[in-house]
mmCIF file with all atom_site columns, C-alpha atoms in Angstrom:
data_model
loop_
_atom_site.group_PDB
_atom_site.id
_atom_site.type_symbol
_atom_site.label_atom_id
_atom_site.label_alt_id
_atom_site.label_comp_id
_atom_site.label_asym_id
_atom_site.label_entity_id
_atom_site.label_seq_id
_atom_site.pdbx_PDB_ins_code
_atom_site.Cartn_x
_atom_site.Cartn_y
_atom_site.Cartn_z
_atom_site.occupancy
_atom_site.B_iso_or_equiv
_atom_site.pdbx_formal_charge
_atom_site.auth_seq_id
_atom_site.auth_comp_id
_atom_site.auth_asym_id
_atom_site.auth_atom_id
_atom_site.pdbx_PDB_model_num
ATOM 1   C CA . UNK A 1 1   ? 63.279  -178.232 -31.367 1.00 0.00 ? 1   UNK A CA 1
ATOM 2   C CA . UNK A 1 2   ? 62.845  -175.459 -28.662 1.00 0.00 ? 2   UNK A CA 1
ATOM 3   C CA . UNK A 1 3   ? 61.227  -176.067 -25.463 1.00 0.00 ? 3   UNK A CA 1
ATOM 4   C CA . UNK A 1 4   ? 58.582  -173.644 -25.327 1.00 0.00 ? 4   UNK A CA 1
ATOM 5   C CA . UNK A 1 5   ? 57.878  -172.256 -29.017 1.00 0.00 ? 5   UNK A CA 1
ATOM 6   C CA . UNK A 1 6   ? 55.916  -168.973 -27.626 1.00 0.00 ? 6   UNK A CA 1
ATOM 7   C CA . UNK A 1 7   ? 59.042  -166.474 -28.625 1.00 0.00 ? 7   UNK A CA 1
ATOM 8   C CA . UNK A 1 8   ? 56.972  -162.270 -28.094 1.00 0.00 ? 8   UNK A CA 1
ATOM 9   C CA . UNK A 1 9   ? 59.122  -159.081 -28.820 1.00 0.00 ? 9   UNK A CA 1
ATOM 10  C CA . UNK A 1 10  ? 58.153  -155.731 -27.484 1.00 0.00 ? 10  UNK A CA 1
ATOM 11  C CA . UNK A 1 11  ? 60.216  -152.554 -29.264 1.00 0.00 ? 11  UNK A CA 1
ATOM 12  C CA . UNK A 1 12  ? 61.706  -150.608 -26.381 1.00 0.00 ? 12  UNK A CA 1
ATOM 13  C CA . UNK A 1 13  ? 59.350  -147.354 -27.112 1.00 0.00 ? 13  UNK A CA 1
ATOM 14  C CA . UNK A 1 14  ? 56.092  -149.997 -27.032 1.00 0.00 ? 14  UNK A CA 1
ATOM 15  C CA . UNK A 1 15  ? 53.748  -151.307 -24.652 1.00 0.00 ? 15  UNK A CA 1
ATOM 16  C CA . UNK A 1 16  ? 52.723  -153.952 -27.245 1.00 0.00 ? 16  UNK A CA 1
ATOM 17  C CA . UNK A 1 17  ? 54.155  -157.193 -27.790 1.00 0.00 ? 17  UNK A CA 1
ATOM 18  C CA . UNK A 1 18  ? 54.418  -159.173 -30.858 1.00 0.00 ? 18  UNK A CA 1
ATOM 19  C CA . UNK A 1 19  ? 54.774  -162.979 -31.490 1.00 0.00 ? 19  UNK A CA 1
ATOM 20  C CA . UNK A 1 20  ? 57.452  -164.315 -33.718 1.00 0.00 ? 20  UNK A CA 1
ATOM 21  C CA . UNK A 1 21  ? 56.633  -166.702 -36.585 1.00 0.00 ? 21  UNK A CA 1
ATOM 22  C CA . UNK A 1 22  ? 57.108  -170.812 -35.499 1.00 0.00 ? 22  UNK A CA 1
ATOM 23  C CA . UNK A 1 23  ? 58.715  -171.123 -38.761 1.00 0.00 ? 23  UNK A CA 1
ATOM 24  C CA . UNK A 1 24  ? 61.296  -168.756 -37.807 1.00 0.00 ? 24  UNK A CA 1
ATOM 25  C CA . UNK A 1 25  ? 62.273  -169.980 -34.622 1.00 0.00 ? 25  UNK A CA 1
ATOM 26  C CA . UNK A 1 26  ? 62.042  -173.693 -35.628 1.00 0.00 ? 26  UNK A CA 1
ATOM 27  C CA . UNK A 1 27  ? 64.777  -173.195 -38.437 1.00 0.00 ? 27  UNK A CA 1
ATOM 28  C CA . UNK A 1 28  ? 66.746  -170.689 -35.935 1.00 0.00 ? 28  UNK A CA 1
ATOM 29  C CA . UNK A 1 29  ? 66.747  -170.362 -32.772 1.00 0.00 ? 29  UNK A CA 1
ATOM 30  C CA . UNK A 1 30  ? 69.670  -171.085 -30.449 1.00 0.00 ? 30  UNK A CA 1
ATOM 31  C CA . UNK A 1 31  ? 70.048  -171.093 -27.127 1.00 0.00 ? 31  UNK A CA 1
ATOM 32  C CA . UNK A 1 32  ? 73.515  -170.187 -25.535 1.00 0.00 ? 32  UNK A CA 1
ATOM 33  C CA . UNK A 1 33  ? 73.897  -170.772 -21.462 1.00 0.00 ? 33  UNK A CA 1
ATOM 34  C CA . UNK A 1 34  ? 77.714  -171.094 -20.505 1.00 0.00 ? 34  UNK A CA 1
ATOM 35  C CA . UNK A 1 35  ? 77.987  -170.853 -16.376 1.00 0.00 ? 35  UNK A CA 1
ATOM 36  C CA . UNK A 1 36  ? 79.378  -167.590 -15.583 1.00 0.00 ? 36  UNK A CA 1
ATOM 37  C CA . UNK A 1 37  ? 80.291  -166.471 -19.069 1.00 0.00 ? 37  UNK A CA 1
ATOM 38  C CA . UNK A 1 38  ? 76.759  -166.335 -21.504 1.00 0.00 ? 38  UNK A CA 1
ATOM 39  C CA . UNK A 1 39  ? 72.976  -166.377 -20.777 1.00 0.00 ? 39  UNK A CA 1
ATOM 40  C CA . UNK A 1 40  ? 71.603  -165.548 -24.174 1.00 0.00 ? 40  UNK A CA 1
ATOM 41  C CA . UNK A 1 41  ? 69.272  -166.613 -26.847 1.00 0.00 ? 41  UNK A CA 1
ATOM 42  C CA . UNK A 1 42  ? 69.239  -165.981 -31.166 1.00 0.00 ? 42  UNK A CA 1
ATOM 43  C CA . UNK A 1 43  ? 66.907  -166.539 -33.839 1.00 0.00 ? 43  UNK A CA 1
ATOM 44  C CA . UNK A 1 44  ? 66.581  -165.006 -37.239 1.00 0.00 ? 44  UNK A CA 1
ATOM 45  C CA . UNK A 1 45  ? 63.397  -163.187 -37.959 1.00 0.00 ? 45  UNK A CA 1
ATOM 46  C CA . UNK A 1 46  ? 62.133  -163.361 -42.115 1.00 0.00 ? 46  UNK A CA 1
ATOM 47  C CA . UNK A 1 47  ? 60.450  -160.193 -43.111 1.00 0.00 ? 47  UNK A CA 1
ATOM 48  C CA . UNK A 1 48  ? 56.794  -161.200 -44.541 1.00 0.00 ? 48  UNK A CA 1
ATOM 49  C CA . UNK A 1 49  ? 53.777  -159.110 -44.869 1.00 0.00 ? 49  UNK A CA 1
ATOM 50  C CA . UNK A 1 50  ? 52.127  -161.330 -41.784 1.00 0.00 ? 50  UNK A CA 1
ATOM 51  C CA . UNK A 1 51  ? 55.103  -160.869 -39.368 1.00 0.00 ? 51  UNK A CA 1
ATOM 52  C CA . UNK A 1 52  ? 56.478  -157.111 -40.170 1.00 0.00 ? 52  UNK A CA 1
ATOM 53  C CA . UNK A 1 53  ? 55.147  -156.061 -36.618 1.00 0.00 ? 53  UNK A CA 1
ATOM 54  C CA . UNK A 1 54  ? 57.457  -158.190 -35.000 1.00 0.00 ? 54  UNK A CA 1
ATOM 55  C CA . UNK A 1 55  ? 60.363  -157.127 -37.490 1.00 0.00 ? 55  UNK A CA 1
ATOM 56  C CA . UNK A 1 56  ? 60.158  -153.998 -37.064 1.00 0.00 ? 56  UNK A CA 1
ATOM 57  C CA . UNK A 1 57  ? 59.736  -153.886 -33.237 1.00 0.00 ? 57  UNK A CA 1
ATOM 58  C CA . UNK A 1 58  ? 63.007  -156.269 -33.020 1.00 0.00 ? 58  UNK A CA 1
ATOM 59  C CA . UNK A 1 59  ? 65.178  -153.540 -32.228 1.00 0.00 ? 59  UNK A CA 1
ATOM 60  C CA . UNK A 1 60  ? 68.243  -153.063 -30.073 1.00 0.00 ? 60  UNK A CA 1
ATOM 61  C CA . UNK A 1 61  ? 67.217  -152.692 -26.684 1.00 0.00 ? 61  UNK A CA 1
ATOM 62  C CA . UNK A 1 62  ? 63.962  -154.098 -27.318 1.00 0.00 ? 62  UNK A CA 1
ATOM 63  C CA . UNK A 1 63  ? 62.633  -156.868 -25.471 1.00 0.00 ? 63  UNK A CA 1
ATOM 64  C CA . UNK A 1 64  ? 62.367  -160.403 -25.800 1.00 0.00 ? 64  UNK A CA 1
ATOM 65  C CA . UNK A 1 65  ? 59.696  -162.674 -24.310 1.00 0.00 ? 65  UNK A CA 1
ATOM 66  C CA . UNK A 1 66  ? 60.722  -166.478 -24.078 1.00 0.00 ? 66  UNK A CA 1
ATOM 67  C CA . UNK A 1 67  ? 60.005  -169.562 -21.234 1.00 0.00 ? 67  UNK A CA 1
ATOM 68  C CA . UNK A 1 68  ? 58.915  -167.059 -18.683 1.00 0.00 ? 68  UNK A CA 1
ATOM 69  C CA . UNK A 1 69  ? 62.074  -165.071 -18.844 1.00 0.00 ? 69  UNK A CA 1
ATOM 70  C CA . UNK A 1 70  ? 62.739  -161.368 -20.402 1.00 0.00 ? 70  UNK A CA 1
ATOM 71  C CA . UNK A 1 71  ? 65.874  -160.933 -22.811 1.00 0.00 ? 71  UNK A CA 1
ATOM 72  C CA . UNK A 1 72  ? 67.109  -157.823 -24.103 1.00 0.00 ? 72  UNK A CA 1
ATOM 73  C CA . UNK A 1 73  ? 68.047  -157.248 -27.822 1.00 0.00 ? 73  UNK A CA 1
ATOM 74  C CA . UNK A 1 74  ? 71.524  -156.857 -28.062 1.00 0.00 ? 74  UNK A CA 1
ATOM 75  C CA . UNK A 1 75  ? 72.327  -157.126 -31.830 1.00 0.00 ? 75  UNK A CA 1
ATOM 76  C CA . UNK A 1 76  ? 70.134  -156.982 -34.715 1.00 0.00 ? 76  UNK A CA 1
ATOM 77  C CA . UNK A 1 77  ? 71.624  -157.482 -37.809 1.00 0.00 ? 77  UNK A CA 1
ATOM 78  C CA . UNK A 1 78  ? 69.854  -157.526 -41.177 1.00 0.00 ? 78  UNK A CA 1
ATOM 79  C CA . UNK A 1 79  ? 70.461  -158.796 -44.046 1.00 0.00 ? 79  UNK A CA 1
ATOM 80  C CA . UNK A 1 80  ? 69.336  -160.514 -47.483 1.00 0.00 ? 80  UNK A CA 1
ATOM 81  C CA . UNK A 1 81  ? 69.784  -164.135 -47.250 1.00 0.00 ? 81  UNK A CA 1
ATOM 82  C CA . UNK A 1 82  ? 70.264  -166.711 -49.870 1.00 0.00 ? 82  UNK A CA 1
ATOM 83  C CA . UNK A 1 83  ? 66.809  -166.947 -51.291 1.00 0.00 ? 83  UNK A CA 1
ATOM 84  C CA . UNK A 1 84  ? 66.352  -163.042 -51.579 1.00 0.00 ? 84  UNK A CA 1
ATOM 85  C CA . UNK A 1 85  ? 64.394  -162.301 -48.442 1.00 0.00 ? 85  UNK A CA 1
ATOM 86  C CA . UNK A 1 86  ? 65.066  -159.511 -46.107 1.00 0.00 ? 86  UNK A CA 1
ATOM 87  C CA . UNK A 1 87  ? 66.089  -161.066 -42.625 1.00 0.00 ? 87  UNK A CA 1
ATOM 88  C CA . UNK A 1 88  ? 67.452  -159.931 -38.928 1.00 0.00 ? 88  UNK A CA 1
ATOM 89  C CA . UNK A 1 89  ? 70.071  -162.030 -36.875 1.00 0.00 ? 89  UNK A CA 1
ATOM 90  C CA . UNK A 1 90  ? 68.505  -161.440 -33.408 1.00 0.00 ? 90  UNK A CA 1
ATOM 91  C CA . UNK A 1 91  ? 71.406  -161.806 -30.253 1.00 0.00 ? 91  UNK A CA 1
ATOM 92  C CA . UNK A 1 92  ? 69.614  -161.261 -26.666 1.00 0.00 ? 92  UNK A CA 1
ATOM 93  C CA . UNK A 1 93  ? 70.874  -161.401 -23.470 1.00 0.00 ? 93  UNK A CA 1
ATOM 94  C CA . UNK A 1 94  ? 69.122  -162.316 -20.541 1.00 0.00 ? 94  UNK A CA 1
ATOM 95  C CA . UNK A 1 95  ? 67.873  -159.330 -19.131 1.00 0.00 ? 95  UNK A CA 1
ATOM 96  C CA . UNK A 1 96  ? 69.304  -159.462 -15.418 1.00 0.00 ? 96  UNK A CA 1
ATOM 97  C CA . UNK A 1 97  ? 72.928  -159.137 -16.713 1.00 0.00 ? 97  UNK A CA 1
ATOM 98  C CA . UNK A 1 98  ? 71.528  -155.429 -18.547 1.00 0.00 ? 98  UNK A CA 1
ATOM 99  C CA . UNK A 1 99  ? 70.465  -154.783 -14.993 1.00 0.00 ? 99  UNK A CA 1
ATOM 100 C CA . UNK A 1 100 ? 73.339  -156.047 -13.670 1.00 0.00 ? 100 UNK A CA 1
ATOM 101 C CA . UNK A 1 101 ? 75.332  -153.590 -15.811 1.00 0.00 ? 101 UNK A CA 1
ATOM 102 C CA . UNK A 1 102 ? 73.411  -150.357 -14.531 1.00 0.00 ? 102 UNK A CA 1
ATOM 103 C CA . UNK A 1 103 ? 74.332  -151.094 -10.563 1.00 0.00 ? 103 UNK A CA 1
ATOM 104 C CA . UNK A 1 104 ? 78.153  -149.836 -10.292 1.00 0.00 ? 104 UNK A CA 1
ATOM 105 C CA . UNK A 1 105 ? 80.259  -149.202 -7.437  1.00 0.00 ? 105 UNK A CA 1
ATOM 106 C CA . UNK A 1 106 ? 82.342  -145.831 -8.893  1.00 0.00 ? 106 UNK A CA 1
ATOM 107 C CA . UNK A 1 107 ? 84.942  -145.596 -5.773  1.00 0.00 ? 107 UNK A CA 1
ATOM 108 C CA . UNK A 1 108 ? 86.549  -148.480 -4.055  1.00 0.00 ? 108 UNK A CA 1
ATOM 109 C CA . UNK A 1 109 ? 86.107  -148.715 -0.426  1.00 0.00 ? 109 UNK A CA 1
ATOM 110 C CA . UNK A 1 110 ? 88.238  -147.165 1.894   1.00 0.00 ? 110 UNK A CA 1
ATOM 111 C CA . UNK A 1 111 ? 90.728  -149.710 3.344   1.00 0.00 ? 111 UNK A CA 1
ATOM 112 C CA . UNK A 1 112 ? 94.425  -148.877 4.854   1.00 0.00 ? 112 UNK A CA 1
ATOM 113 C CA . UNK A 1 113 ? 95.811  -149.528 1.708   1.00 0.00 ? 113 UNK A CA 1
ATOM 114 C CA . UNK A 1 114 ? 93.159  -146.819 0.131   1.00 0.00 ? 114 UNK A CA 1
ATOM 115 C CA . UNK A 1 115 ? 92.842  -144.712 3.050   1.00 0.00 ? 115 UNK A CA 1
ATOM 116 C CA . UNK A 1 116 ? 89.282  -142.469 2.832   1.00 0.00 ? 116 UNK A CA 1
ATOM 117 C CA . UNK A 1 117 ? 91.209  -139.104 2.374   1.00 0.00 ? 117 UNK A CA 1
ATOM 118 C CA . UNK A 1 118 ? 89.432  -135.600 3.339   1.00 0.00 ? 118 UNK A CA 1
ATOM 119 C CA . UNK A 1 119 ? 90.704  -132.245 3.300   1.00 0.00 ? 119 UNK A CA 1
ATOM 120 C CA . UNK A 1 120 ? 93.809  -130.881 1.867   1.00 0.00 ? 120 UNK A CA 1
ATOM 121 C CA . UNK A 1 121 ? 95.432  -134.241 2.409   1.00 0.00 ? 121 UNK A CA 1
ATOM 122 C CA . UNK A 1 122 ? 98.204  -133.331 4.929   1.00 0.00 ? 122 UNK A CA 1
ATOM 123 C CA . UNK A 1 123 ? 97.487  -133.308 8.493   1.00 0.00 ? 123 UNK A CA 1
ATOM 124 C CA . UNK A 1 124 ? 99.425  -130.009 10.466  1.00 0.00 ? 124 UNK A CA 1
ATOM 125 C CA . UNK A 1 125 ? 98.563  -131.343 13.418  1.00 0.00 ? 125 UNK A CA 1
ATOM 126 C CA . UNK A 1 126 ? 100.594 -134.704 13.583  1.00 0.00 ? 126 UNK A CA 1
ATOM 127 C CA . UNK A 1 127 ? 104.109 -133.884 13.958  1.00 0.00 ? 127 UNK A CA 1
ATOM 128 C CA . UNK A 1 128 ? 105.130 -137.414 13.036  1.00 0.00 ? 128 UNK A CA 1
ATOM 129 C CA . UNK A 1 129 ? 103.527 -136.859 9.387   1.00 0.00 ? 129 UNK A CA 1
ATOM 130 C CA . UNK A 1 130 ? 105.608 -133.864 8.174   1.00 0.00 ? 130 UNK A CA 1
ATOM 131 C CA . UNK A 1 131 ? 106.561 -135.333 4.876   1.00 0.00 ? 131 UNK A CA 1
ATOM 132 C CA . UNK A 1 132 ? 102.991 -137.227 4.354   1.00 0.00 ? 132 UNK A CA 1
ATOM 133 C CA . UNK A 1 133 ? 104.227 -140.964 4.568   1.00 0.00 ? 133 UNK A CA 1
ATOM 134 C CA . UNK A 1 134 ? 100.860 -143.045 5.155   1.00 0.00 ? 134 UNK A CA 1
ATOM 135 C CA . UNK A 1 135 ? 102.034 -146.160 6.923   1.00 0.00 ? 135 UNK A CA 1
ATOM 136 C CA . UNK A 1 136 ? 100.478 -149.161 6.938   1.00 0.00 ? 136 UNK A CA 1
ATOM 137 C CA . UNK A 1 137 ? 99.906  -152.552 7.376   1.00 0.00 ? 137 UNK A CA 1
ATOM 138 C CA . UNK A 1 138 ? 100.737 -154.539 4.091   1.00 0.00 ? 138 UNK A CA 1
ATOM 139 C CA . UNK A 1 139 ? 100.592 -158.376 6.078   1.00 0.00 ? 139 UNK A CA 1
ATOM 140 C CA . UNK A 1 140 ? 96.771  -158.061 6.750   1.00 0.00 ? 140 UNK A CA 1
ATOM 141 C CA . UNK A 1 141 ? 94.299  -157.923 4.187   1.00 0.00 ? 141 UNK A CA 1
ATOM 142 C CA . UNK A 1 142 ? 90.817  -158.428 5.142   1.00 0.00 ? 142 UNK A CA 1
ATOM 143 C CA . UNK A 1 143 ? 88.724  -161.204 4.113   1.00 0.00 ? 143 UNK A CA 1
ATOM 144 C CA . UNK A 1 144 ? 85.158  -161.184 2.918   1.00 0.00 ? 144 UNK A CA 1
ATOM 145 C CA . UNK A 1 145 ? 82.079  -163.269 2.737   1.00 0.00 ? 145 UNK A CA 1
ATOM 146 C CA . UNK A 1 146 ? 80.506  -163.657 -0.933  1.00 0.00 ? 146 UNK A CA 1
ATOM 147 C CA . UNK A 1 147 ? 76.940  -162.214 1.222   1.00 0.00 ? 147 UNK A CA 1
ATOM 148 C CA . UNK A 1 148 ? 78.999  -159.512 2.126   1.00 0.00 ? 148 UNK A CA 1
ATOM 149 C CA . UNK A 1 149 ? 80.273  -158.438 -1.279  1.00 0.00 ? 149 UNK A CA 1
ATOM 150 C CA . UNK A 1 150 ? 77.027  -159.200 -2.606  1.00 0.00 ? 150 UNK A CA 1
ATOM 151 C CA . UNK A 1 151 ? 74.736  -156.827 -0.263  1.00 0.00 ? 151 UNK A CA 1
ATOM 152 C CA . UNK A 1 152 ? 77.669  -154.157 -1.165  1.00 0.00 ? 152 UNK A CA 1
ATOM 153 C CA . UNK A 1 153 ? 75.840  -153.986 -5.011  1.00 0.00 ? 153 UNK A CA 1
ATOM 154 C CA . UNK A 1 154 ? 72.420  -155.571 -4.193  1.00 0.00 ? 154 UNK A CA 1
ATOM 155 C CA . UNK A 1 155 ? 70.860  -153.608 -1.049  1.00 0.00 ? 155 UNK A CA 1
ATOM 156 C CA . UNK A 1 156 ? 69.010  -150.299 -2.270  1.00 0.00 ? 156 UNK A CA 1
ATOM 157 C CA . UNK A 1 157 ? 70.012  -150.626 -5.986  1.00 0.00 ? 157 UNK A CA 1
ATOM 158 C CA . UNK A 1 158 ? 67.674  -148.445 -8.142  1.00 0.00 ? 158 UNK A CA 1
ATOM 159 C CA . UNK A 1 159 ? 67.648  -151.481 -11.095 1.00 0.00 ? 159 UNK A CA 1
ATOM 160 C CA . UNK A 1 160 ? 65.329  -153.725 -8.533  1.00 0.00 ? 160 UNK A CA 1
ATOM 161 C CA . UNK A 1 161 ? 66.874  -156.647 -9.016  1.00 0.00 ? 161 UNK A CA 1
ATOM 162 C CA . UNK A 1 162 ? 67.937  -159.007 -5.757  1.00 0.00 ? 162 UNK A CA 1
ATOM 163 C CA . UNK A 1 163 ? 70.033  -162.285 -5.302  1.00 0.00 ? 163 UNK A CA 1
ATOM 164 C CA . UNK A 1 164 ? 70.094  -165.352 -3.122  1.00 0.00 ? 164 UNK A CA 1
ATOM 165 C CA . UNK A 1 165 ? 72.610  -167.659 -2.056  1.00 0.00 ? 165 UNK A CA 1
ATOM 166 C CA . UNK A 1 166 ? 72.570  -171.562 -2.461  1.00 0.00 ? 166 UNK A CA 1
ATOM 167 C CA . UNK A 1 167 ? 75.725  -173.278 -1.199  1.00 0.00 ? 167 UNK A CA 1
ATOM 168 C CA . UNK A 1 168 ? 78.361  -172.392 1.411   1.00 0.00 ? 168 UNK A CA 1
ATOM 169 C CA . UNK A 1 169 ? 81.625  -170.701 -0.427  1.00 0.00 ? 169 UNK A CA 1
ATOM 170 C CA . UNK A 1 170 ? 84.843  -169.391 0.763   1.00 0.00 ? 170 UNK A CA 1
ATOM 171 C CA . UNK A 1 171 ? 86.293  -165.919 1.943   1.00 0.00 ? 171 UNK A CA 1
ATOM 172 C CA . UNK A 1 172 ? 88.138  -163.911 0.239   1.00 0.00 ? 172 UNK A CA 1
ATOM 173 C CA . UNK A 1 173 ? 89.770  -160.355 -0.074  1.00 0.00 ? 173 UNK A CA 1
ATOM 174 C CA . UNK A 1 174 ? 88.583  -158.359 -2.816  1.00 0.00 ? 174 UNK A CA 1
ATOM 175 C CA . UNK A 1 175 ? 87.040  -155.460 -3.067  1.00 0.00 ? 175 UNK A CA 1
ATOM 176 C CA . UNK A 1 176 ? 84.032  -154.322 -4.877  1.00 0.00 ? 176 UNK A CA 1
ATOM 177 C CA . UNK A 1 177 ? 84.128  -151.871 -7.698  1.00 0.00 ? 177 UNK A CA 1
ATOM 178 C CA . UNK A 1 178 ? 82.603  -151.094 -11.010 1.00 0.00 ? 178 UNK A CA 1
ATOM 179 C CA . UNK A 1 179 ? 79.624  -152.403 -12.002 1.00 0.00 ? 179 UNK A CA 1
ATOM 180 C CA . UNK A 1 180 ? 78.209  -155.394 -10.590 1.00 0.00 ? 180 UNK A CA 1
ATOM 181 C CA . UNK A 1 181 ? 78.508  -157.164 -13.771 1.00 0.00 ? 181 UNK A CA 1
ATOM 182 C CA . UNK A 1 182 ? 81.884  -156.741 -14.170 1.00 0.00 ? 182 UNK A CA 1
ATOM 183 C CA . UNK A 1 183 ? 82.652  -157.839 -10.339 1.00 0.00 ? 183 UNK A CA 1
ATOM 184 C CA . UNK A 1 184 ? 80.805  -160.973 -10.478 1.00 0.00 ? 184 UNK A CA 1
ATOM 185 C CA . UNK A 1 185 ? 82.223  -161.705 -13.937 1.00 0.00 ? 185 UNK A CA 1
ATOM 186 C CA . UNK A 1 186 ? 85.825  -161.272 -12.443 1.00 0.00 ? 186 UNK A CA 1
ATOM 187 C CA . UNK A 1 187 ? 85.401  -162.482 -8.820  1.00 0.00 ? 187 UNK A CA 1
ATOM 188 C CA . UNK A 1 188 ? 82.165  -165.220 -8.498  1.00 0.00 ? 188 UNK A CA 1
ATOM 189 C CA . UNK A 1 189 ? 84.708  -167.998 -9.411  1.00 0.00 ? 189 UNK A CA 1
ATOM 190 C CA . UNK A 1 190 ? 87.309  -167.174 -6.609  1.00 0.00 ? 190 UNK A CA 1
ATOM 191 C CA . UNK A 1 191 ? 84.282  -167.579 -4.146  1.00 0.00 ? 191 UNK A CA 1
ATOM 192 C CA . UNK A 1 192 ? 83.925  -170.995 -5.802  1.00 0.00 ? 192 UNK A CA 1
ATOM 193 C CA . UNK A 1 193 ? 80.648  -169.970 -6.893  1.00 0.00 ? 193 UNK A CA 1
ATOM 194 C CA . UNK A 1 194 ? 78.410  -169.642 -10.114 1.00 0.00 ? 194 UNK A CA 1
ATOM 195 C CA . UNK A 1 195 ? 75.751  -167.451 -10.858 1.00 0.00 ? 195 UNK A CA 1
ATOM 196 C CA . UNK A 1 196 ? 72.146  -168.567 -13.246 1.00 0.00 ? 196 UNK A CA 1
ATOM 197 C CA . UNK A 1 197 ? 70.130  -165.321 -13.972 1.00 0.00 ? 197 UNK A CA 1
ATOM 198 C CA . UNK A 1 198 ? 66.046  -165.899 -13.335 1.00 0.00 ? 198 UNK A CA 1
ATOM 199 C CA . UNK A 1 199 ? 63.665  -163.313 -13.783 1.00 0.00 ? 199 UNK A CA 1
ATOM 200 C CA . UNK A 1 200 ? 64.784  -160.429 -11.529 1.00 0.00 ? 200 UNK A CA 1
#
């Protein structure tokens, strides 16, 4: 049996949330938490006359009210199910890693081995660079801390959303790019680190 039976959905275009039937959730609902891989919840909603608020409102993208956290429909897939009754198989993901998705880091940061280029990219003025050879150090690499990387996605994103750090972790070189849900997808494990989404 769930932990907190209270399950509210709120369509994406609403500011009115609906509660989802106990009967529902108690022959349903799932919860799925993998570390660093899945923070997401499912339940199938029944259509009846007494809960078609909540069916319809159960929406992709709409949102999903359960244990003081907010998920975010993901798939809603409906369906007649063995007795003849119209039904939705609800998938929601926590909604920090939707967030997470929407703060992205387009161009990589300029390092020697991805020099910040401006101009026409040839330089008249350095006799030594007729031919454009870039030389450069390939031995070094430069080696960050995970608060470092972090603060890179996190300070002045327009999604609101902040982190903190529990732990000490290592240093490594890597680079941030894309969004910030693919980087800490890829890269939170070589830090020797996991991440739990709460709230924002």
């Amino acid at each position: 049996m769930m932990k907190n039976a209270v399950v509210m959905i709120q369509a994406r275009d609403s500011d009115k949330a609906y509660r989802v039937s106990y009967s529902d959730l108690y022959d349903s609902f799932e919860v799925n938490y993998q570390v660093n891989t899945s923070y997401e919840i499912s339940f199938t909603l029944t259509y009846t006359k007494q809960f078609a608020d909540v069916f319809d409102a159960c929406k992709p993208k709409a949102k999903v009210f359960w244990d003081g956290q907010y998920y975010i429909v993901q798939q809603a897939e409906t369906e007649i199910n063995g007795q003849g009754l119209l039904t939705k198989k609800i998938t929601a993901d926590h909604q920090l890693l939707d967030k997470m998705r929407n703060v992205r880091i387009d161009e990589p940061e300029p390092t020697e081995d991805n020099p910040d280029v401006s101009g026409s990219g040839t330089d008249n003025s350095a006799p030594d660079n007729k031919e454009g050879v870039v030389i450069k150090r390939t031995d070094e690499q430069k080696y960050y801390t995970i608060n470092d990387r972090l603060d890179k996605f996190f300070n002045n994103n327009d999604q609101g959303i902040k982190y903190e750090l529990h732990g000490n972790f290592a240093e490594i070189a890597v680079d941030c790019k894309d969004s910030l849900f693919e980087w800490i997808n890829s890269h939170i494990k070589d830090f020797g680190a996991y991440y739990i989404p709460d709230g924002d």
